[in-house]
Short mmCIF file of C-alpha atoms in Angstrom, two decimals:
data_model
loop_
_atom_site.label_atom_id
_atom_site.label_comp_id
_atom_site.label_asym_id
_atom_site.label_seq_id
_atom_site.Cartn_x
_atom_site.Cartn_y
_atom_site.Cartn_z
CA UNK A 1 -89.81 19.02 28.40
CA UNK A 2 -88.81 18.31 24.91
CA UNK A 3 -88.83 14.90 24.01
CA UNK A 4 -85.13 14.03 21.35
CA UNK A 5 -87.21 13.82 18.44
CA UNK A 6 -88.59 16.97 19.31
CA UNK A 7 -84.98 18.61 20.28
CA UNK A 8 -83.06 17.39 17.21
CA UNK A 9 -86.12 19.27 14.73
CA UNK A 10 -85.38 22.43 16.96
CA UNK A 11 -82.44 22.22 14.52
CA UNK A 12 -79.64 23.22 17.00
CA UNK A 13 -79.89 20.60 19.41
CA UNK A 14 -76.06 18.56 19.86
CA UNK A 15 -76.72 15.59 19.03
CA UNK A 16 -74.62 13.79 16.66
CA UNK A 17 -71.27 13.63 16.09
CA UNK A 18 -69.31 12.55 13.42
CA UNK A 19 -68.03 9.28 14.35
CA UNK A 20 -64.19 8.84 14.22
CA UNK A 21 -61.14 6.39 14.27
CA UNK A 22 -57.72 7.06 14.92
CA UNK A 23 -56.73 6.56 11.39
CA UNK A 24 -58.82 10.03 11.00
CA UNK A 25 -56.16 12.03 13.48
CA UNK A 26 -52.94 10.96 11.33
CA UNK A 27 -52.01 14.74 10.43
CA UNK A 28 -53.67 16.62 13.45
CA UNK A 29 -51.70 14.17 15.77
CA UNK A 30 -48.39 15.15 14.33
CA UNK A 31 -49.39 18.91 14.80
CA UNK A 32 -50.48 18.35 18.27
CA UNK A 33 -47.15 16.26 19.16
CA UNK A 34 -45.49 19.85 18.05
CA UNK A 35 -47.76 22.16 20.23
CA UNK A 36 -46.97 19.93 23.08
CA UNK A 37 -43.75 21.51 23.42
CA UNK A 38 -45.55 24.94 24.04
CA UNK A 39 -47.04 23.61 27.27
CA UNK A 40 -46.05 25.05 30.58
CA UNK A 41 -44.18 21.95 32.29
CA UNK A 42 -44.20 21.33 36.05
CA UNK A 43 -40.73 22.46 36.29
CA UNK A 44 -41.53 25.85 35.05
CA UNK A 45 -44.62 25.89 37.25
CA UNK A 46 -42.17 25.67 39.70
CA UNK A 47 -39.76 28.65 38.80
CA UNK A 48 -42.90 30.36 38.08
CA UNK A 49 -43.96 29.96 41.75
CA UNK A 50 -40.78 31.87 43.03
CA UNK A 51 -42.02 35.13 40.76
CA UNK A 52 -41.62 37.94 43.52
CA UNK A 53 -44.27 40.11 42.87
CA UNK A 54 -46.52 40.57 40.10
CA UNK A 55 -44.31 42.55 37.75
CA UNK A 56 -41.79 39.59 37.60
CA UNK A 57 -44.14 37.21 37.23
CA UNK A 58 -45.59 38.86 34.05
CA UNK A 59 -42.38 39.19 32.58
CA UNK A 60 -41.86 35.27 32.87
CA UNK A 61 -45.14 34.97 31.69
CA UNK A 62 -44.97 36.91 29.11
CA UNK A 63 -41.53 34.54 27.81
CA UNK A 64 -43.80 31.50 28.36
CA UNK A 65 -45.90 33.04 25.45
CA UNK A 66 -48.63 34.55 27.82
CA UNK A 67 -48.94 38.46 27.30
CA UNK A 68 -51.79 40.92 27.65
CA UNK A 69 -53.06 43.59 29.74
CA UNK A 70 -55.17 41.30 31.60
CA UNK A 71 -53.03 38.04 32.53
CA UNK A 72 -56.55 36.14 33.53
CA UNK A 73 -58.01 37.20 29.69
CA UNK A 74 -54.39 36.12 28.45
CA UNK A 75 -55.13 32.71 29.98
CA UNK A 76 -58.59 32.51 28.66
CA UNK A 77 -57.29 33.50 25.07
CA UNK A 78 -54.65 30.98 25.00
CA UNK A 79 -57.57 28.09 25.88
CA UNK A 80 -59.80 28.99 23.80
CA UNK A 81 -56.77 29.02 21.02
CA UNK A 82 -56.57 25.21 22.06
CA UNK A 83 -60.30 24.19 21.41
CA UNK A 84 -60.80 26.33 18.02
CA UNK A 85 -57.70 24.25 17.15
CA UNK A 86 -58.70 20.77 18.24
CA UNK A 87 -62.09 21.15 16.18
CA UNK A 88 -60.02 22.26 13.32
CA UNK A 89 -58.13 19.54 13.26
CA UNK A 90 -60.73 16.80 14.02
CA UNK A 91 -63.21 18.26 11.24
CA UNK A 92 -66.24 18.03 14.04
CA UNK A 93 -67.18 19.19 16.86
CA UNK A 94 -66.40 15.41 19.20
CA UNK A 95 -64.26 17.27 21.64
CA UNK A 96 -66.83 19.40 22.20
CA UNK A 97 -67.81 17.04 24.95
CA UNK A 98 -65.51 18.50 26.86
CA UNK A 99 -66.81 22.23 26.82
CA UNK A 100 -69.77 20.95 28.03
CA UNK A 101 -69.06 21.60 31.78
CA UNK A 102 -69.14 25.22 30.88
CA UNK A 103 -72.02 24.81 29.49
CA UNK A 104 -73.82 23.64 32.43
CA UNK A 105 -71.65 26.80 34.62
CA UNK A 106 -73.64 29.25 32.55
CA UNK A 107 -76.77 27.70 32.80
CA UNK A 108 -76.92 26.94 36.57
CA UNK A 109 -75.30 31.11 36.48
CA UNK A 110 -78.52 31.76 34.28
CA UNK A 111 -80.93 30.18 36.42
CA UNK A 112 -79.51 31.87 39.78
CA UNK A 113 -78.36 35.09 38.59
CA UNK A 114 -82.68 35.04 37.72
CA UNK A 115 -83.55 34.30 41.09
CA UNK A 116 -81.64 36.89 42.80
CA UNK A 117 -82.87 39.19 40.10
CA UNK A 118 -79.40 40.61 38.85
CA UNK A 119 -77.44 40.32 35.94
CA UNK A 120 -75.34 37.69 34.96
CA UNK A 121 -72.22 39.22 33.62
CA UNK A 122 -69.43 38.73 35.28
CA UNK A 123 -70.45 34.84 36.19
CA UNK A 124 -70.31 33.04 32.86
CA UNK A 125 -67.91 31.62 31.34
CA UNK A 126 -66.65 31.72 27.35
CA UNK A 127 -65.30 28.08 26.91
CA UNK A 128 -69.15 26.48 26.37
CA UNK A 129 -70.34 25.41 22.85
CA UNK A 130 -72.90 27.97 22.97
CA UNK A 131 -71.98 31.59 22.77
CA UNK A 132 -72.10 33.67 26.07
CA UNK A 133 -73.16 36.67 23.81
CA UNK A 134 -76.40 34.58 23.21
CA UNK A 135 -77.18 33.54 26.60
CA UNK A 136 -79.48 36.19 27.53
CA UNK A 137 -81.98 36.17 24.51
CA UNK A 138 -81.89 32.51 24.50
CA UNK A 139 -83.09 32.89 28.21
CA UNK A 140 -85.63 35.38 27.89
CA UNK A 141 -87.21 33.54 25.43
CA UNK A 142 -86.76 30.09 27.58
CA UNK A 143 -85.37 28.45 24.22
CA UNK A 144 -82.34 25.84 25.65
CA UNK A 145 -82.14 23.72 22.17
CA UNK A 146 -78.67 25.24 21.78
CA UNK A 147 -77.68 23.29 24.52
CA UNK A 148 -76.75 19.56 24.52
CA UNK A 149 -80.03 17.49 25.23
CA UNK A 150 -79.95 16.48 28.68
CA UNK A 151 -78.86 19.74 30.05
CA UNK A 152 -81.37 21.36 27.81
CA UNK A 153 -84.27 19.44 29.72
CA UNK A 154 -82.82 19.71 33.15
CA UNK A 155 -83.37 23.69 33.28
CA UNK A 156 -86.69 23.40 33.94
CA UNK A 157 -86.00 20.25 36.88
CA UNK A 158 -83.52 23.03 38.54
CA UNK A 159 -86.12 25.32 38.66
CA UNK A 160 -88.46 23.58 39.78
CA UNK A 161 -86.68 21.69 42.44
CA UNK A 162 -85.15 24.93 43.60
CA UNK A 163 -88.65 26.65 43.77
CA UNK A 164 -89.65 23.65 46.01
CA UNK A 165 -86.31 23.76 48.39
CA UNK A 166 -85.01 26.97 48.24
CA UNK A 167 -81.75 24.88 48.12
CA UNK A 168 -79.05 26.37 45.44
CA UNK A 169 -77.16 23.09 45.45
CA UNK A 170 -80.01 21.73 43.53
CA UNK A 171 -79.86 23.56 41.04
CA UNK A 172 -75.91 22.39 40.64
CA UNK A 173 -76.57 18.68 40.95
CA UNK A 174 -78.85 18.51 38.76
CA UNK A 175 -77.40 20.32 36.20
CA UNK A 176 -74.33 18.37 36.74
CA UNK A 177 -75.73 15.44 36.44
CA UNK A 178 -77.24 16.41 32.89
CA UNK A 179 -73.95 17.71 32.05
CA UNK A 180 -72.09 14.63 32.34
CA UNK A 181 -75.33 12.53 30.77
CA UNK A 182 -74.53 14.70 27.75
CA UNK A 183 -70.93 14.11 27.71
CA UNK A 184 -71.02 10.61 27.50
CA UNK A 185 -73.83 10.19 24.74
CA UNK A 186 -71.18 12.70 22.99
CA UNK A 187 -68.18 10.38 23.51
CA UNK A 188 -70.62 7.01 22.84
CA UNK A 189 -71.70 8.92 19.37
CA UNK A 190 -68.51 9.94 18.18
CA UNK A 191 -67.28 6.24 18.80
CA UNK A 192 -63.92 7.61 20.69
CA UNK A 193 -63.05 5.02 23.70
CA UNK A 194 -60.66 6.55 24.86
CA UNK A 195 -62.61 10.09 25.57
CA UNK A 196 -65.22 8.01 26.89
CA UNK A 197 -62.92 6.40 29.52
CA UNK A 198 -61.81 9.81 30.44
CA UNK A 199 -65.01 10.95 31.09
CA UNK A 200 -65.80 8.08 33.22
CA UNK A 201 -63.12 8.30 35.07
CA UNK A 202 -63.69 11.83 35.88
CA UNK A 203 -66.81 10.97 37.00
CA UNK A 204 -65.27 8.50 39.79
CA UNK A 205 -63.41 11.12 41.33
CA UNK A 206 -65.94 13.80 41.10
CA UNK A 207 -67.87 11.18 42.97
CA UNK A 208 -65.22 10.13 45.32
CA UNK A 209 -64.54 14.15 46.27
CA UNK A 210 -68.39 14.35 46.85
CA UNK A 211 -68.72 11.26 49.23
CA UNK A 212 -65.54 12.68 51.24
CA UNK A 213 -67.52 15.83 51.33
CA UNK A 214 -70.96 14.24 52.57
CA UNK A 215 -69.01 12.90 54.74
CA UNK A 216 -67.83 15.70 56.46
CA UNK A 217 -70.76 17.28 56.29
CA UNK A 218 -72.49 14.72 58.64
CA UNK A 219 -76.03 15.96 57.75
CA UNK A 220 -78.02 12.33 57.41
CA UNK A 221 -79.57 10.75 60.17
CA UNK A 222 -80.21 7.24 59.78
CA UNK A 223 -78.66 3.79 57.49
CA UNK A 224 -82.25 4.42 54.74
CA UNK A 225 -81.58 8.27 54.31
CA UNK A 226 -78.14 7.79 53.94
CA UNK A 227 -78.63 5.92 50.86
CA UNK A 228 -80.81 8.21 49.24
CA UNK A 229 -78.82 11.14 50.62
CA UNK A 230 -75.46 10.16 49.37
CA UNK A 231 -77.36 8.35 45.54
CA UNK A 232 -78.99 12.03 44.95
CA UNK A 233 -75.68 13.83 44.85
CA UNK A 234 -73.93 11.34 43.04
CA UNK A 235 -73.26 11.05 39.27
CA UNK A 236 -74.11 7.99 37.31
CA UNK A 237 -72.05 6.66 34.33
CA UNK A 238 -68.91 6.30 36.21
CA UNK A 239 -66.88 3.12 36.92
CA UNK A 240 -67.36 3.00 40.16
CA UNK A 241 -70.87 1.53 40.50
CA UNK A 242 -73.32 3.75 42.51
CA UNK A 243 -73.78 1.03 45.23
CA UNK A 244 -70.33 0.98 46.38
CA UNK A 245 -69.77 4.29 46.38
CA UNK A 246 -72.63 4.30 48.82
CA UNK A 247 -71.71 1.73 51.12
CA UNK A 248 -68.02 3.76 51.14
CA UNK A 249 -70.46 6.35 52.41
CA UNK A 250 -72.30 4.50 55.33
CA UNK A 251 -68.63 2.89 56.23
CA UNK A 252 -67.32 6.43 56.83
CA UNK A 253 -63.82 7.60 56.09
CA UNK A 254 -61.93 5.09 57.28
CA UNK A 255 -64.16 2.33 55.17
CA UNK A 256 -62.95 5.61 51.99
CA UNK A 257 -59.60 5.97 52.46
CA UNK A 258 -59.15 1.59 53.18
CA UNK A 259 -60.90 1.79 49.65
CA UNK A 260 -58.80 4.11 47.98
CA UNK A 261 -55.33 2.48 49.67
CA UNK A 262 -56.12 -0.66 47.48
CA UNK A 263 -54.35 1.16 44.56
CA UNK A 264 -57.00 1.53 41.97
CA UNK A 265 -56.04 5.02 42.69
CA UNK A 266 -52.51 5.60 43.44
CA UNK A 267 -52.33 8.57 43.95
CA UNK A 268 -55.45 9.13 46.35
CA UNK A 269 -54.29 5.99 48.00
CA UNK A 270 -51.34 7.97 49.42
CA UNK A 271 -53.80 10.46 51.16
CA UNK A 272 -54.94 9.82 54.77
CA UNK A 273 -58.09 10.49 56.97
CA UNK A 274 -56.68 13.83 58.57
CA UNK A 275 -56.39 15.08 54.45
CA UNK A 276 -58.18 18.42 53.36
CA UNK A 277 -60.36 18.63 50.90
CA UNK A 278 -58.65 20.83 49.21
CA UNK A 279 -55.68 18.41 49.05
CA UNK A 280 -58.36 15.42 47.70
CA UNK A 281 -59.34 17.99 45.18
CA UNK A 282 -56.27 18.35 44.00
CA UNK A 283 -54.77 14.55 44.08
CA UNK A 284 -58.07 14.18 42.35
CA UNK A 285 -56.88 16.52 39.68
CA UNK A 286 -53.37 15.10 39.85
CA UNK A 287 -55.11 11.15 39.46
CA UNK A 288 -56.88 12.48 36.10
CA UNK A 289 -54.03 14.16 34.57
CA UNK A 290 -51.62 10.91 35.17
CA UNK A 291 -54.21 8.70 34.40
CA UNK A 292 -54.27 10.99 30.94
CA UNK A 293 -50.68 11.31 30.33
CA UNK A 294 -50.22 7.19 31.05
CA UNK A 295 -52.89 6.11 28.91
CA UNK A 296 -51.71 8.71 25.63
CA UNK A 297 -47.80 10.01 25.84
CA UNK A 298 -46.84 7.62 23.89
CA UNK A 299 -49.32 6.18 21.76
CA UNK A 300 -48.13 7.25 17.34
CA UNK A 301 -51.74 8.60 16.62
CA UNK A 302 -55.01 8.83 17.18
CA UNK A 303 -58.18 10.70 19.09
CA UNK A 304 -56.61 10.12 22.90
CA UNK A 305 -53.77 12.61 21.53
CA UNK A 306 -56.33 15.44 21.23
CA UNK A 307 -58.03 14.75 24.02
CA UNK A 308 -55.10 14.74 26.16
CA UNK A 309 -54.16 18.00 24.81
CA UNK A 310 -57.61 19.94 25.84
CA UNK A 311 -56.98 17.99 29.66
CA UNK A 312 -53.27 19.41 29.60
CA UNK A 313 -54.10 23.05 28.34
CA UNK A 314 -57.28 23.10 30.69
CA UNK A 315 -54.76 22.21 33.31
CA UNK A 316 -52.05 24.41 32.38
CA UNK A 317 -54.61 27.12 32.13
CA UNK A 318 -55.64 26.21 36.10
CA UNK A 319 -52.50 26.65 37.04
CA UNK A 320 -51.72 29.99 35.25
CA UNK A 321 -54.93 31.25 37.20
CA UNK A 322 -53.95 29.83 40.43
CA UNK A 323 -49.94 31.45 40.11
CA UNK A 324 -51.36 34.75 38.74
CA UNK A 325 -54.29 34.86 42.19
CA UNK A 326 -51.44 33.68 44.44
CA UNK A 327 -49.00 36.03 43.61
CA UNK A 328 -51.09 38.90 43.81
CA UNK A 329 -51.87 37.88 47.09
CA UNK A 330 -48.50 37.80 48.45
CA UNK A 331 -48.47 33.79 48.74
CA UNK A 332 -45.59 32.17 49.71
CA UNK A 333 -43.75 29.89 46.50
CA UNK A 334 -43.67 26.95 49.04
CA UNK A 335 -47.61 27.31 49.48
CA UNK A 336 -48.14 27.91 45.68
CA UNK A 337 -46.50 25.05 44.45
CA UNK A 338 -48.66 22.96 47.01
CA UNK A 339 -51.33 24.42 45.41
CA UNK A 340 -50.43 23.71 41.55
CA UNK A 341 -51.71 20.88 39.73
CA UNK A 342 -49.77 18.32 37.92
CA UNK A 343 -49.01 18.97 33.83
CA UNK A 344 -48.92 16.80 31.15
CA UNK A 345 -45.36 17.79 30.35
#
């Protein structure tokens, strides 16, 4: 395991960022402001939802400025777009904090795509801050310094717990766990509070989703496990300190949802035991995107702008995937638009 001294002389490790203030965003906030426009709004989500049949719904998308031959690459193209244009306009890479999820995708598609001894095209993704046409050399060679440093010196935990279990989800928790390590050293560095709340906040309701999922699950046995059941899927950095997320956990549902009508979460709070969890994924979703839009539609300047615009383009670009899958499959509008995800605009 490399130690950071060693990882920063590998010479590619991310490690510092340059730090910003919002006096730095004067001009790239104004050009942002003007893109926002170009975002798919929840009313044309809607209209979009009542596309009958693919060919319609590619001629709508196509006058919502998404053409191609392949609507998914189309959608991919138009993201990507969004973060070559946010690192343009901050002058370094302090957003890229928030590739780094893909990053830890293809890694944890790396390390299991190995085990089952196949390839791993098809499974990675091209949104990460290191290249996907590099991925395979850098694996063959076992050389991770491209990668941020905490994800860079979980690989060889996942492989190791995984050789020990034979459990997959290892691999994923602890590569998730490095992943959002690395994000919030990134948002720390670069000095941007208001990316760094975001990130926390995330981090809440990734962990709230996971202890309704536990939950259902019912695998621990006893009051001791349950503790260090519930502690080694959850994600520190968060909020929400670890401790009461696990007493939430031995209290059951009803001691979750009780928690979650308090407000702190308003929209979760409207949810009920006998909810999905698909539906808490998605009010989860919903909470982050509100909680964005609150905190940064109407601020004159600064860093939260371009943040908010990678969260409203990553969820624009969830729901383009989600209409384009649906449609094909001959879902019904009503059931699509249940299935959409709030935008920013």
């Amino acid at each position: 395991m490399l130690s950071c001294l060693e990882y920063m002389q590998a010479g590619e490790g991310k490690v510092k960022h340059k730090k910003s203030s919002d006096q730095d965003f004067l001009y790239s906030t104004a050009r942002i402001r003007a893109l926002e426009n170009e975002i798919c709004s929840n009313e044309q989500f809607a209209l979009l939802s009542e596309a009958r049949g693919e060919g319609e719904l590619r001629r709508l998308l196509g006058e919502a400025g998404l053409e191609g031959d392949s609507l998914f690459e189309a959608v991919d193209k138009r993201l990507q777009a969004a973060y070559a244009l946010v690192s343009e306009l901050a002058g370094s890479d302090a957003f890229d904090v928030l590739r780094f999820p893909y990053d830890a995708h293809n890694l944890k598609s790396m390390i299991k795509a190995d085990i089952r001894d196949m390839a791993p095209e098809g499974l990675l993704l091209q949104f990460g801050t290191v290249p996907i046409d590099r991925l395979q050399g850098l694996w063959q060679n076992r050389d991770f310094t491209p990668f941020p440093f905490h994800m860079a010196n979980a690989v060889g935990s996942a492989i190791e717990a995984y050789a020990k279990t034979k459990d997959p989800q290892k691999i994923d928790t602890i590569l998730d766990k490095a992943c959002y390590q690395d994000m919030l050293a990134g948002a720390e560095q670069a000095e941007l509070p208001f990316l760094l709340d975001a990130i926390r906040m995330k981090i809440d309701l990734t962990n709230l989703l996971t202890v309704l999922r536990l939950l259902r699950m019912n695998s621990a046995q006893n009051s001791q496990s349950n503790n260090a059941f519930v502690k080694e899927h959850l994600i520190d950095g968060g909020m929400l300190p670890l401790e009461q997320l696990t007493k939430l956990f031995d209290g059951g549902e009803e001691a979750l949802f009780g928690f979650l009508a308090l407000g702190g979460y308003p929209i979760l709070a409207k949810l009920g035991q006998e909810t999905s969890l698909a539906a808490f994924e998605r009010a989860a979703d919903d909470e982050y995107m509100c909680y964005i839009r609150d905190h940064t539609k109407y601020i004159a300047f600064g860093g939260p702008v371009l943040c908010a615009y990678l969260a409203a383009r990553e969820t624009e670009a969830k729901n383009f995937r989600i209409l384009i899958a649906s449609v094909r499959n001959g879902i019904s509008p009503a059931e699509i638009k249940e299935r959409l995800r709030f935008s920013y605009v």
